PDB file of C-alpha atoms and ligand atoms in Angstrom:
ATOM      1  CA  UNK A  25     -18.359 -33.843 -22.910  1.00  0.00           C
ATOM      2  CA  UNK A  26     -18.675 -32.916 -26.591  1.00  0.00           C
ATOM      3  CA  UNK A  27     -16.125 -30.967 -28.647  1.00  0.00           C
ATOM      4  CA  UNK A  28     -17.189 -27.321 -29.141  1.00  0.00           C
ATOM      5  CA  UNK A  29     -17.703 -25.808 -32.588  1.00  0.00           C
ATOM      6  CA  UNK A  30     -16.266 -22.363 -33.442  1.00  0.00           C
ATOM      7  CA  UNK A  31     -19.403 -20.472 -32.418  1.00  0.00           C
ATOM      8  CA  UNK A  32     -19.458 -22.216 -29.044  1.00  0.00           C
ATOM      9  CA  UNK A  33     -15.758 -21.467 -28.535  1.00  0.00           C
ATOM     10  CA  UNK A  34     -16.362 -17.805 -29.415  1.00  0.00           C
ATOM     11  CA  UNK A  35     -19.189 -17.639 -26.852  1.00  0.00           C
ATOM     12  CA  UNK A  36     -17.556 -19.659 -24.116  1.00  0.00           C
ATOM     13  CA  UNK A  37     -16.981 -16.663 -21.830  1.00  0.00           C
ATOM     14  CA  UNK A  38     -20.661 -15.675 -21.999  1.00  0.00           C
ATOM     15  CA  UNK A  39     -22.848 -16.060 -18.899  1.00  0.00           C
ATOM     16  CA  UNK A  40     -26.067 -15.404 -20.833  1.00  0.00           C
ATOM     17  CA  UNK A  41     -28.981 -17.339 -19.314  1.00  0.00           C
ATOM     18  CA  UNK A  42     -27.041 -18.182 -16.125  1.00  0.00           C
ATOM     19  CA  UNK A  43     -28.184 -17.546 -12.559  1.00  0.00           C
ATOM     20  CA  UNK A  44     -25.592 -16.521  -9.980  1.00  0.00           C
ATOM     21  CA  UNK A  45     -25.710 -16.094  -6.202  1.00  0.00           C
ATOM     22  CA  UNK A  46     -23.211 -13.629  -4.726  1.00  0.00           C
ATOM     23  CA  UNK A  47     -22.843 -13.655  -0.918  1.00  0.00           C
ATOM     24  CA  UNK A  48     -21.664 -10.434   0.689  1.00  0.00           C
ATOM     25  CA  UNK A  49     -23.299  -8.731  -2.260  1.00  0.00           C
ATOM     26  CA  UNK A  50     -23.475  -5.321  -0.592  1.00  0.00           C
ATOM     27  CA  UNK A  51     -19.722  -5.082  -0.018  1.00  0.00           C
ATOM     28  CA  UNK A  52     -17.272  -3.354  -2.341  1.00  0.00           C
ATOM     29  CA  UNK A  53     -16.129  -6.500  -4.106  1.00  0.00           C
ATOM     30  CA  UNK A  54     -19.529  -8.196  -3.871  1.00  0.00           C
ATOM     31  CA  UNK A  55     -21.190  -5.317  -5.697  1.00  0.00           C
ATOM     32  CA  UNK A  56     -18.441  -5.269  -8.345  1.00  0.00           C
ATOM     33  CA  UNK A  57     -18.607  -9.030  -8.889  1.00  0.00           C
ATOM     34  CA  UNK A  58     -22.423  -9.052  -9.033  1.00  0.00           C
ATOM     35  CA  UNK A  59     -22.464  -6.247 -11.605  1.00  0.00           C
ATOM     36  CA  UNK A  60     -19.589  -7.840 -13.547  1.00  0.00           C
ATOM     37  CA  UNK A  61     -21.374 -11.207 -13.786  1.00  0.00           C
ATOM     38  CA  UNK A  62     -24.530  -9.369 -14.908  1.00  0.00           C
ATOM     39  CA  UNK A  63     -22.603  -7.447 -17.577  1.00  0.00           C
ATOM     40  CA  UNK A  64     -21.580 -10.841 -18.971  1.00  0.00           C
ATOM     41  CA  UNK A  65     -25.189 -12.057 -19.015  1.00  0.00           C
ATOM     42  CA  UNK A  66     -26.118 -13.563 -15.629  1.00  0.00           C
ATOM     43  CA  UNK A  67     -29.185 -12.859 -13.505  1.00  0.00           C
ATOM     44  CA  UNK A  68     -28.121 -12.215  -9.927  1.00  0.00           C
ATOM     45  CA  UNK A  69     -29.202 -13.018  -6.386  1.00  0.00           C
ATOM     46  CA  UNK A  70     -27.329 -10.846  -3.903  1.00  0.00           C
ATOM     47  CA  UNK A  71     -27.288 -11.757  -0.248  1.00  0.00           C
ATOM     48  CA  UNK A  72     -26.198  -9.934   2.882  1.00  0.00           C
ATOM     49  CA  UNK A  73     -27.388  -9.269   6.398  1.00  0.00           C
ATOM     50  CA  UNK A  74     -29.477  -6.147   5.687  1.00  0.00           C
ATOM     51  CA  UNK A  75     -31.885  -5.601   2.825  1.00  0.00           C
ATOM     52  CA  UNK A  76     -31.277  -1.835   2.502  1.00  0.00           C
ATOM     53  CA  UNK A  77     -27.546  -2.174   1.796  1.00  0.00           C
ATOM     54  CA  UNK A  78     -28.248  -4.728  -0.961  1.00  0.00           C
ATOM     55  CA  UNK A  79     -30.523  -2.359  -2.898  1.00  0.00           C
ATOM     56  CA  UNK A  80     -27.604  -0.449  -4.419  1.00  0.00           C
ATOM     57  CA  UNK A  81     -26.295  -3.673  -5.982  1.00  0.00           C
ATOM     58  CA  UNK A  82     -29.791  -4.577  -7.198  1.00  0.00           C
ATOM     59  CA  UNK A  83     -30.035  -1.181  -8.949  1.00  0.00           C
ATOM     60  CA  UNK A  84     -26.617  -1.652 -10.602  1.00  0.00           C
ATOM     61  CA  UNK A  85     -27.509  -5.121 -11.894  1.00  0.00           C
ATOM     62  CA  UNK A  86     -30.895  -3.936 -13.196  1.00  0.00           C
ATOM     63  CA  UNK A  87     -29.195  -0.946 -14.850  1.00  0.00           C
ATOM     64  CA  UNK A  88     -27.246  -3.347 -17.077  1.00  0.00           C
ATOM     65  CA  UNK A  89     -30.474  -5.097 -18.079  1.00  0.00           C
ATOM     66  CA  UNK A  90     -30.391  -8.223 -15.915  1.00  0.00           C
ATOM     67  CA  UNK A  91     -32.752  -9.460 -13.207  1.00  0.00           C
ATOM     68  CA  UNK A  92     -31.672  -9.036  -9.583  1.00  0.00           C
ATOM     69  CA  UNK A  93     -33.083 -10.323  -6.310  1.00  0.00           C
ATOM     70  CA  UNK A  94     -31.867  -9.266  -2.851  1.00  0.00           C
ATOM     71  CA  UNK A  95     -32.230 -11.861  -0.093  1.00  0.00           C
ATOM     72  CA  UNK A  96     -31.279 -11.301   3.537  1.00  0.00           C
ATOM     73  CA  UNK A  97     -29.032 -14.060   4.810  1.00  0.00           C
ATOM     74  CA  UNK A  98     -26.270 -14.466   7.374  1.00  0.00           C
ATOM     75  CA  UNK A  99     -23.830 -16.925   5.790  1.00  0.00           C
ATOM     76  CA  UNK A 100     -22.982 -18.496   9.158  1.00  0.00           C
ATOM     77  CA  UNK A 101     -26.588 -19.612   9.741  1.00  0.00           C
ATOM     78  CA  UNK A 102     -27.472 -22.788   7.874  1.00  0.00           C
ATOM     79  CA  UNK A 103     -31.264 -22.291   8.114  1.00  0.00           C
ATOM     80  CA  UNK A 104     -30.995 -18.755   6.662  1.00  0.00           C
ATOM     81  CA  UNK A 105     -28.804 -20.017   3.814  1.00  0.00           C
ATOM     82  CA  UNK A 106     -31.325 -22.801   3.077  1.00  0.00           C
ATOM     83  CA  UNK A 107     -34.135 -20.228   2.914  1.00  0.00           C
ATOM     84  CA  UNK A 108     -32.079 -17.972   0.639  1.00  0.00           C
ATOM     85  CA  UNK A 109     -31.362 -20.878  -1.718  1.00  0.00           C
ATOM     86  CA  UNK A 110     -35.063 -21.857  -1.777  1.00  0.00           C
ATOM     87  CA  UNK A 111     -36.019 -18.235  -2.618  1.00  0.00           C
ATOM     88  CA  UNK A 112     -33.473 -18.302  -5.444  1.00  0.00           C
ATOM     89  CA  UNK A 113     -34.945 -21.521  -6.822  1.00  0.00           C
ATOM     90  CA  UNK A 114     -38.504 -20.158  -6.492  1.00  0.00           C
ATOM     91  CA  UNK A 115     -37.526 -17.032  -8.448  1.00  0.00           C
ATOM     92  CA  UNK A 116     -35.117 -18.451 -11.043  1.00  0.00           C
ATOM     93  CA  UNK A 117     -35.548 -22.248 -11.023  1.00  0.00           C
ATOM     94  CA  UNK A 118     -31.822 -23.088 -10.936  1.00  0.00           C
ATOM     95  CA  UNK A 119     -28.398 -21.979  -9.678  1.00  0.00           C
ATOM     96  CA  UNK A 120     -25.504 -22.036 -12.144  1.00  0.00           C
ATOM     97  CA  UNK A 121     -22.931 -20.010 -10.195  1.00  0.00           C
ATOM     98  CA  UNK A 122     -22.142 -19.333  -6.531  1.00  0.00           C
ATOM     99  CA  UNK A 123     -19.560 -16.719  -5.520  1.00  0.00           C
ATOM    100  CA  UNK A 124     -18.830 -16.613  -1.771  1.00  0.00           C
ATOM    101  CA  UNK A 125     -17.629 -13.049  -1.251  1.00  0.00           C
ATOM    102  CA  UNK A 126     -18.826 -12.427   2.340  1.00  0.00           C
ATOM    103  CA  UNK A 127     -15.901 -12.076   4.709  1.00  0.00           C
ATOM    104  CA  UNK A 128     -14.310  -9.957   7.423  1.00  0.00           C
ATOM    105  CA  UNK A 129     -10.812  -9.018   8.560  1.00  0.00           C
ATOM    106  CA  UNK A 130      -9.548  -8.300  12.062  1.00  0.00           C
ATOM    107  CA  UNK A 131      -5.893  -7.599  12.721  1.00  0.00           C
ATOM    108  CA  UNK A 132      -3.998  -7.778  16.011  1.00  0.00           C
ATOM    109  CA  UNK A 133      -0.499  -8.916  16.946  1.00  0.00           C
ATOM    110  CA  UNK A 134      -0.789 -12.700  17.384  1.00  0.00           C
ATOM    111  CA  UNK A 135       0.286 -12.576  21.034  1.00  0.00           C
ATOM    112  CA  UNK A 136      -2.579 -10.170  21.824  1.00  0.00           C
ATOM    113  CA  UNK A 137      -5.248 -11.548  19.509  1.00  0.00           C
ATOM    114  CA  UNK A 138      -8.587 -11.715  21.385  1.00  0.00           C
ATOM    115  CA  UNK A 139      -9.907 -15.251  21.059  1.00  0.00           C
ATOM    116  CA  UNK A 140     -13.468 -14.066  20.404  1.00  0.00           C
ATOM    117  CA  UNK A 141     -12.212 -11.930  17.471  1.00  0.00           C
ATOM    118  CA  UNK A 142     -10.212 -14.906  16.155  1.00  0.00           C
ATOM    119  CA  UNK A 143     -13.304 -17.120  16.346  1.00  0.00           C
ATOM    120  CA  UNK A 144     -15.483 -14.524  14.625  1.00  0.00           C
ATOM    121  CA  UNK A 145     -13.109 -14.306  11.663  1.00  0.00           C
ATOM    122  CA  UNK A 146     -12.961 -18.093  11.390  1.00  0.00           C
ATOM    123  CA  UNK A 147     -16.749 -18.352  11.703  1.00  0.00           C
ATOM    124  CA  UNK A 148     -17.614 -15.842   8.969  1.00  0.00           C
ATOM    125  CA  UNK A 149     -14.747 -16.572   6.583  1.00  0.00           C
ATOM    126  CA  UNK A 150     -14.565 -20.360   6.886  1.00  0.00           C
ATOM    127  CA  UNK A 151     -17.951 -21.620   8.121  1.00  0.00           C
ATOM    128  CA  UNK A 152     -19.603 -18.772   6.180  1.00  0.00           C
ATOM    129  CA  UNK A 153     -17.966 -20.113   3.013  1.00  0.00           C
ATOM    130  CA  UNK A 154     -18.658 -23.769   3.774  1.00  0.00           C
ATOM    131  CA  UNK A 155     -22.397 -23.428   4.493  1.00  0.00           C
ATOM    132  CA  UNK A 156     -23.390 -21.731   1.175  1.00  0.00           C
ATOM    133  CA  UNK A 157     -21.142 -24.197  -0.693  1.00  0.00           C
ATOM    134  CA  UNK A 158     -22.818 -27.136   1.088  1.00  0.00           C
ATOM    135  CA  UNK A 159     -26.399 -25.987   0.452  1.00  0.00           C
ATOM    136  CA  UNK A 160     -25.849 -24.790  -3.120  1.00  0.00           C
ATOM    137  CA  UNK A 161     -23.627 -27.830  -3.779  1.00  0.00           C
ATOM    138  CA  UNK A 162     -26.650 -30.070  -3.123  1.00  0.00           C
ATOM    139  CA  UNK A 163     -28.691 -28.140  -5.706  1.00  0.00           C
ATOM    140  CA  UNK A 164     -25.842 -28.328  -8.226  1.00  0.00           C
ATOM    141  CA  UNK A 165     -25.449 -32.063  -7.565  1.00  0.00           C
ATOM    142  CA  UNK A 166     -29.136 -32.532  -8.491  1.00  0.00           C
ATOM    143  CA  UNK A 167     -28.670 -30.341 -11.589  1.00  0.00           C
ATOM    144  CA  UNK A 168     -25.546 -32.230 -12.632  1.00  0.00           C
ATOM    145  CA  UNK A 169     -23.505 -29.048 -13.073  1.00  0.00           C
ATOM    146  CA  UNK A 170     -22.409 -25.838 -11.378  1.00  0.00           C
ATOM    147  CA  UNK A 171     -19.568 -23.398 -10.810  1.00  0.00           C
ATOM    148  CA  UNK A 172     -18.510 -22.350  -7.331  1.00  0.00           C
ATOM    149  CA  UNK A 173     -15.985 -19.568  -6.809  1.00  0.00           C
ATOM    150  CA  UNK A 174     -14.735 -18.935  -3.293  1.00  0.00           C
ATOM    151  CA  UNK A 175     -12.774 -15.835  -2.299  1.00  0.00           C
ATOM    152  CA  UNK A 176      -9.428 -16.485  -0.668  1.00  0.00           C
ATOM    153  CA  UNK A 177      -6.533 -14.017  -0.419  1.00  0.00           C
ATOM    154  CA  UNK A 178      -2.774 -13.733  -0.893  1.00  0.00           C
ATOM    155  CA  UNK A 179      -2.744 -13.924   2.920  1.00  0.00           C
ATOM    156  CA  UNK A 180      -3.520 -17.653   2.450  1.00  0.00           C
ATOM    157  CA  UNK A 181      -0.186 -18.119   0.642  1.00  0.00           C
ATOM    158  CA  UNK A 182       2.308 -16.794   3.209  1.00  0.00           C
ATOM    159  CA  UNK A 183       2.489 -14.993   6.519  1.00  0.00           C
ATOM    160  CA  UNK A 184       2.557 -11.185   6.702  1.00  0.00           C
ATOM    161  CA  UNK A 185       3.782  -8.842   9.462  1.00  0.00           C
ATOM    162  CA  UNK A 186       0.441  -6.974   9.554  1.00  0.00           C
ATOM    163  CA  UNK A 187      -1.407  -8.999  12.228  1.00  0.00           C
ATOM    164  CA  UNK A 188      -3.126 -11.649  10.085  1.00  0.00           C
ATOM    165  CA  UNK A 189      -3.137 -14.607  12.522  1.00  0.00           C
ATOM    166  CA  UNK A 190      -6.894 -15.020  12.096  1.00  0.00           C
ATOM    167  CA  UNK A 191      -7.478 -13.668   8.583  1.00  0.00           C
ATOM    168  CA  UNK A 192      -4.556 -15.512   6.966  1.00  0.00           C
ATOM    169  CA  UNK A 193      -5.479 -18.731   8.757  1.00  0.00           C
ATOM    170  CA  UNK A 194      -9.112 -18.405   7.677  1.00  0.00           C
ATOM    171  CA  UNK A 195      -8.168 -17.796   4.036  1.00  0.00           C
ATOM    172  CA  UNK A 196      -5.732 -20.733   4.141  1.00  0.00           C
ATOM    173  CA  UNK A 197      -8.745 -22.804   5.179  1.00  0.00           C
ATOM    174  CA  UNK A 198     -10.842 -21.351   2.339  1.00  0.00           C
ATOM    175  CA  UNK A 199      -8.149 -22.340  -0.197  1.00  0.00           C
ATOM    176  CA  UNK A 200      -8.010 -25.908   1.144  1.00  0.00           C
ATOM    177  CA  UNK A 201     -11.805 -26.150   1.389  1.00  0.00           C
ATOM    178  CA  UNK A 202     -11.909 -25.175  -2.298  1.00  0.00           C
ATOM    179  CA  UNK A 203      -9.598 -28.057  -3.228  1.00  0.00           C
ATOM    180  CA  UNK A 204     -11.487 -30.475  -0.966  1.00  0.00           C
ATOM    181  CA  UNK A 205     -14.883 -29.630  -2.494  1.00  0.00           C
ATOM    182  CA  UNK A 206     -13.414 -29.739  -6.019  1.00  0.00           C
ATOM    183  CA  UNK A 207     -12.107 -33.233  -5.321  1.00  0.00           C
ATOM    184  CA  UNK A 208     -15.381 -34.494  -3.873  1.00  0.00           C
ATOM    185  CA  UNK A 209     -17.714 -32.853  -6.393  1.00  0.00           C
ATOM    186  CA  UNK A 210     -15.887 -33.281  -9.728  1.00  0.00           C
ATOM    187  CA  UNK A 211     -18.026 -36.398 -10.241  1.00  0.00           C
ATOM    188  CA  UNK A 212     -21.140 -34.184 -10.132  1.00  0.00           C
ATOM    189  CA  UNK A 213     -19.678 -31.845 -12.772  1.00  0.00           C
ATOM    190  CA  UNK A 214     -19.294 -29.059 -10.191  1.00  0.00           C
ATOM    191  CA  UNK A 215     -16.180 -26.897 -10.601  1.00  0.00           C
ATOM    192  CA  UNK A 216     -14.895 -25.330  -7.382  1.00  0.00           C
ATOM    193  CA  UNK A 217     -12.149 -22.721  -7.660  1.00  0.00           C
ATOM    194  CA  UNK A 218     -10.973 -19.723  -5.694  1.00  0.00           C
ATOM    195  CA  UNK A 219      -9.956 -16.180  -6.536  1.00  0.00           C
ATOM    196  CA  UNK A 220      -7.225 -14.996  -4.159  1.00  0.00           C
ATOM    197  CA  UNK A 221      -6.606 -11.277  -4.540  1.00  0.00           C
ATOM    198  CA  UNK A 222      -3.987  -9.013  -3.087  1.00  0.00           C
ATOM    199  CA  UNK A 223      -5.116  -5.855  -1.359  1.00  0.00           C
ATOM    200  CA  UNK A 224      -7.924  -3.631  -2.704  1.00  0.00           C
ATOM    201  CA  UNK A 225      -8.724  -0.294  -1.135  1.00  0.00           C
ATOM    202  CA  UNK A 226     -12.154  -1.066   0.304  1.00  0.00           C
ATOM    203  CA  UNK A 227     -13.695  -0.467   3.767  1.00  0.00           C
ATOM    204  CA  UNK A 228     -12.173  -3.834   4.749  1.00  0.00           C
ATOM    205  CA  UNK A 229      -8.661  -2.423   4.261  1.00  0.00           C
ATOM    206  CA  UNK A 230      -9.328   1.218   5.203  1.00  0.00           C
ATOM    207  CA  UNK A 231      -7.079   1.039   8.282  1.00  0.00           C
ATOM    208  CA  UNK A 232      -4.131  -0.088   6.112  1.00  0.00           C
ATOM    209  CA  UNK A 233      -4.734   2.669   3.590  1.00  0.00           C
ATOM    210  CA  UNK A 234      -4.771   5.269   6.349  1.00  0.00           C
ATOM    211  CA  UNK A 235      -1.402   4.138   7.760  1.00  0.00           C
ATOM    212  CA  UNK A 236       1.304   5.315   5.287  1.00  0.00           C
ATOM    213  CA  UNK A 237       3.984   3.028   6.760  1.00  0.00           C
ATOM    214  CA  UNK A 238       1.752  -0.020   6.577  1.00  0.00           C
ATOM    215  CA  UNK A 239       0.511   0.927   3.109  1.00  0.00           C
ATOM    216  CA  UNK A 240       4.129   1.008   1.889  1.00  0.00           C
ATOM    217  CA  UNK A 241       4.786  -2.460   3.370  1.00  0.00           C
ATOM    218  CA  UNK A 242       1.880  -3.761   1.313  1.00  0.00           C
ATOM    219  CA  UNK A 243       2.728  -2.033  -1.961  1.00  0.00           C
ATOM    220  CA  UNK A 244       6.446  -2.927  -1.710  1.00  0.00           C
ATOM    221  CA  UNK A 245       5.435  -6.590  -1.789  1.00  0.00           C
ATOM    222  CA  UNK A 246       3.501  -6.240  -5.077  1.00  0.00           C
ATOM    223  CA  UNK A 247       5.835  -6.292  -8.141  1.00  0.00           C
ATOM    224  CA  UNK A 248       3.253  -4.447 -10.254  1.00  0.00           C
ATOM    225  CA  UNK A 249       3.327  -1.708  -7.619  1.00  0.00           C
ATOM    226  CA  UNK A 250      -0.393  -1.109  -7.235  1.00  0.00           C
ATOM    227  CA  UNK A 251      -3.359  -2.407  -5.311  1.00  0.00           C
ATOM    228  CA  UNK A 252      -5.945  -4.595  -7.041  1.00  0.00           C
ATOM    229  CA  UNK A 253      -8.943  -2.987  -8.731  1.00  0.00           C
ATOM    230  CA  UNK A 254     -12.455  -4.389  -8.806  1.00  0.00           C
ATOM    231  CA  UNK A 255     -12.144  -5.224 -12.513  1.00  0.00           C
ATOM    232  CA  UNK A 256      -9.175  -7.497 -11.708  1.00  0.00           C
ATOM    233  CA  UNK A 257     -11.471  -9.563  -9.512  1.00  0.00           C
ATOM    234  CA  UNK A 258     -14.333  -9.490 -12.035  1.00  0.00           C
ATOM    235  CA  UNK A 259     -12.163 -10.829 -14.877  1.00  0.00           C
ATOM    236  CA  UNK A 260     -11.029 -13.900 -12.968  1.00  0.00           C
ATOM    237  CA  UNK A 261     -14.479 -14.574 -11.504  1.00  0.00           C
ATOM    238  CA  UNK A 262     -16.250 -14.348 -14.894  1.00  0.00           C
ATOM    239  CA  UNK A 263     -13.634 -16.680 -16.372  1.00  0.00           C
ATOM    240  CA  UNK A 264     -14.056 -19.281 -13.605  1.00  0.00           C
ATOM    241  CA  UNK A 265     -17.864 -19.016 -13.860  1.00  0.00           C
ATOM    242  CA  UNK A 266     -17.837 -19.564 -17.627  1.00  0.00           C
ATOM    243  CA  UNK A 267     -17.534 -22.555 -19.945  1.00  0.00           C
ATOM    244  CA  UNK A 268     -13.971 -21.391 -20.677  1.00  0.00           C
ATOM    245  CA  UNK A 269     -13.017 -22.902 -17.301  1.00  0.00           C
ATOM    246  CA  UNK A 270     -14.928 -26.191 -17.649  1.00  0.00           C
ATOM    247  CA  UNK A 271     -11.734 -28.230 -17.095  1.00  0.00           C
ATOM    248  CA  UNK A 272     -10.358 -26.062 -14.279  1.00  0.00           C
ATOM    249  CA  UNK A 273     -11.188 -27.174 -10.771  1.00  0.00           C
ATOM    250  CA  UNK A 274      -9.568 -27.018  -7.335  1.00  0.00           C
ATOM    251  CA  UNK A 275      -7.399 -24.065  -8.344  1.00  0.00           C
ATOM    252  CA  UNK A 276      -6.577 -20.951  -6.364  1.00  0.00           C
ATOM    253  CA  UNK A 277      -5.983 -18.097  -8.809  1.00  0.00           C
ATOM    254  CA  UNK A 278      -3.888 -15.322  -7.317  1.00  0.00           C
ATOM    255  CA  UNK A 279      -4.982 -11.928  -8.617  1.00  0.00           C
ATOM    256  CA  UNK A 280      -2.042 -10.167  -7.080  1.00  0.00           C
ATOM    257  CA  UNK A 281       0.209  -8.228  -9.471  1.00  0.00           C
ATOM    258  CA  UNK A 282       2.939 -10.831  -8.909  1.00  0.00           C
ATOM    259  CA  UNK A 283       2.838 -10.689  -5.097  1.00  0.00           C
ATOM    260  CA  UNK A 284       3.126 -14.476  -4.671  1.00  0.00           C
ATOM    261  CA  UNK A 285       5.562 -14.908  -7.588  1.00  0.00           C
ATOM    262  CA  UNK A 286       8.637 -14.125  -5.579  1.00  0.00           C
TER     263      UNK A 286
HETATM  264  N1  NAD B  11     -10.347  -5.805   0.270  1.00  0.00           N
HETATM  265  C1  NAD B  11      -9.269  -6.528   0.081  1.00  0.00           C
HETATM  266  O1  NAD B  11      -8.139  -6.042   0.010  1.00  0.00           O
HETATM  267  C2  NAD B  11      -9.378  -8.015  -0.064  1.00  0.00           C
HETATM  268  C3  NAD B  11      -8.249  -8.734  -0.467  1.00  0.00           C
HETATM  269  C4  NAD B  11      -8.335 -10.120  -0.595  1.00  0.00           C
HETATM  270  C5  NAD B  11      -9.532 -10.755  -0.328  1.00  0.00           C
HETATM  271  N2  NAD B  11     -10.609 -10.017   0.075  1.00  0.00           N
HETATM  272  C6  NAD B  11     -11.836 -10.748   0.372  1.00  0.00           C
HETATM  273  O2  NAD B  11     -12.870 -10.281  -0.476  1.00  0.00           O
HETATM  274  C7  NAD B  11     -14.125 -10.399   0.193  1.00  0.00           C
HETATM  275  C8  NAD B  11     -14.869  -9.055   0.148  1.00  0.00           C
HETATM  276  O3  NAD B  11     -14.078  -8.058   0.717  1.00  0.00           O
HETATM  277  P1  NAD B  11     -14.458  -6.494   0.623  1.00  0.00           P
HETATM  278  O4  NAD B  11     -13.184  -5.765   0.609  1.00  0.00           O
HETATM  279  O5  NAD B  11     -15.468  -6.272  -0.446  1.00  0.00           O
HETATM  280  O6  NAD B  11     -15.105  -6.287   2.054  1.00  0.00           O
HETATM  281  P2  NAD B  11     -16.428  -5.511   2.473  1.00  0.00           P
HETATM  282  O7  NAD B  11     -16.352  -5.364   3.944  1.00  0.00           O
HETATM  283  O8  NAD B  11     -16.671  -4.313   1.617  1.00  0.00           O
HETATM  284  O9  NAD B  11     -17.559  -6.592   2.105  1.00  0.00           O
HETATM  285  C9  NAD B  11     -17.740  -7.780   2.818  1.00  0.00           C
HETATM  286  C10 NAD B  11     -19.230  -8.044   2.868  1.00  0.00           C
HETATM  287  O10 NAD B  11     -19.444  -9.264   3.602  1.00  0.00           O
HETATM  288  C11 NAD B  11     -20.596  -9.052   4.402  1.00  0.00           C
HETATM  289  N3  NAD B  11     -20.634  -9.973   5.528  1.00  0.00           N
HETATM  290  C12 NAD B  11     -19.806 -10.009   6.601  1.00  0.00           C
HETATM  291  N4  NAD B  11     -20.230 -10.964   7.457  1.00  0.00           N
HETATM  292  C13 NAD B  11     -21.330 -11.544   6.895  1.00  0.00           C
HETATM  293  C14 NAD B  11     -22.229 -12.592   7.291  1.00  0.00           C
HETATM  294  N5  NAD B  11     -22.078 -13.254   8.454  1.00  0.00           N
HETATM  295  N6  NAD B  11     -23.240 -12.916   6.470  1.00  0.00           N
HETATM  296  C15 NAD B  11     -23.409 -12.278   5.304  1.00  0.00           C
HETATM  297  N7  NAD B  11     -22.610 -11.262   4.871  1.00  0.00           N
HETATM  298  C16 NAD B  11     -21.587 -10.919   5.670  1.00  0.00           C
HETATM  299  C17 NAD B  11     -20.460  -7.596   4.873  1.00  0.00           C
HETATM  300  O11 NAD B  11     -21.676  -7.095   5.350  1.00  0.00           O
HETATM  301  C18 NAD B  11     -20.001  -6.925   3.597  1.00  0.00           C
HETATM  302  O12 NAD B  11     -21.099  -6.525   2.795  1.00  0.00           O
HETATM  303  C19 NAD B  11     -13.813 -10.876   1.611  1.00  0.00           C
HETATM  304  O13 NAD B  11     -13.974 -12.280   1.673  1.00  0.00           O
HETATM  305  C20 NAD B  11     -12.359 -10.509   1.780  1.00  0.00           C
HETATM  306  O14 NAD B  11     -11.714 -11.329   2.705  1.00  0.00           O
HETATM  307  C21 NAD B  11     -10.564  -8.672   0.196  1.00  0.00           C
END
């Protein structure tokens, strides 16, 4: 790898000319990440299970002057992911960045956790991260470069009294999968890192927000005393997607206001 000159160093956070796929692109964080990557220069493919819900994200990306394509795809279905990746290549010719945002949360006391709910969380959060990484990883291997950013959580770092037997376990798996893929694919010049946020107020966490006692338990554990905001997630994702993070791989970056610091 060559040494950068000053102009290249100045531009190393730019995503101009890059193509990014964002799974779960209709969700609160997916939409924010897709628009954030576009604001920094990337063209975007957003994926989700229904076309209508993706249109809002498409409009936001186009409003900042970048190209956007919505592709229906369930991340747990390998054939659908393959088709989505082929459509991306047909439209844009390459894939520089993959951000695996799609995920769900279900909370129950561990002793009552329905096994089918546990399996659903593991399926979408773990298998639904692995499959897009596998399919896009093959494209990036051919290209000889790529940036993959998975989405973990502070729940991957330590247990929590809020009923996270499935969610925390699934995000622990996402963090380890990130390190595993980084280790296997460094030789192909593919960086694989994870952004692991603390709580945002999105539909995924609505039930926590609505329960004052539970909300306090969450906020008391965050030294900075607030929930995460979409821009917190965008900053770390843009960084990991950019040339500024060329030598960073296999890392889980906690975007958590100090939650995991102590
Ligand atoms: N909200 C938080 O506090 C928080 C904190 C840490 C990590 N996260 C993680 O961030 C990610 C996004 O969370 P969010 O708050 O935006 O949630 P959200 O519910 O708004 O968005 C999640 C998106 O994933 C999609 N999705 C679910 N199953 C899918 C499947 N099988 N195939 C394709 N798409 C599917 C949903 O349709 C939705 O659009 C998740 O992985 C979540 O675990 C969220």
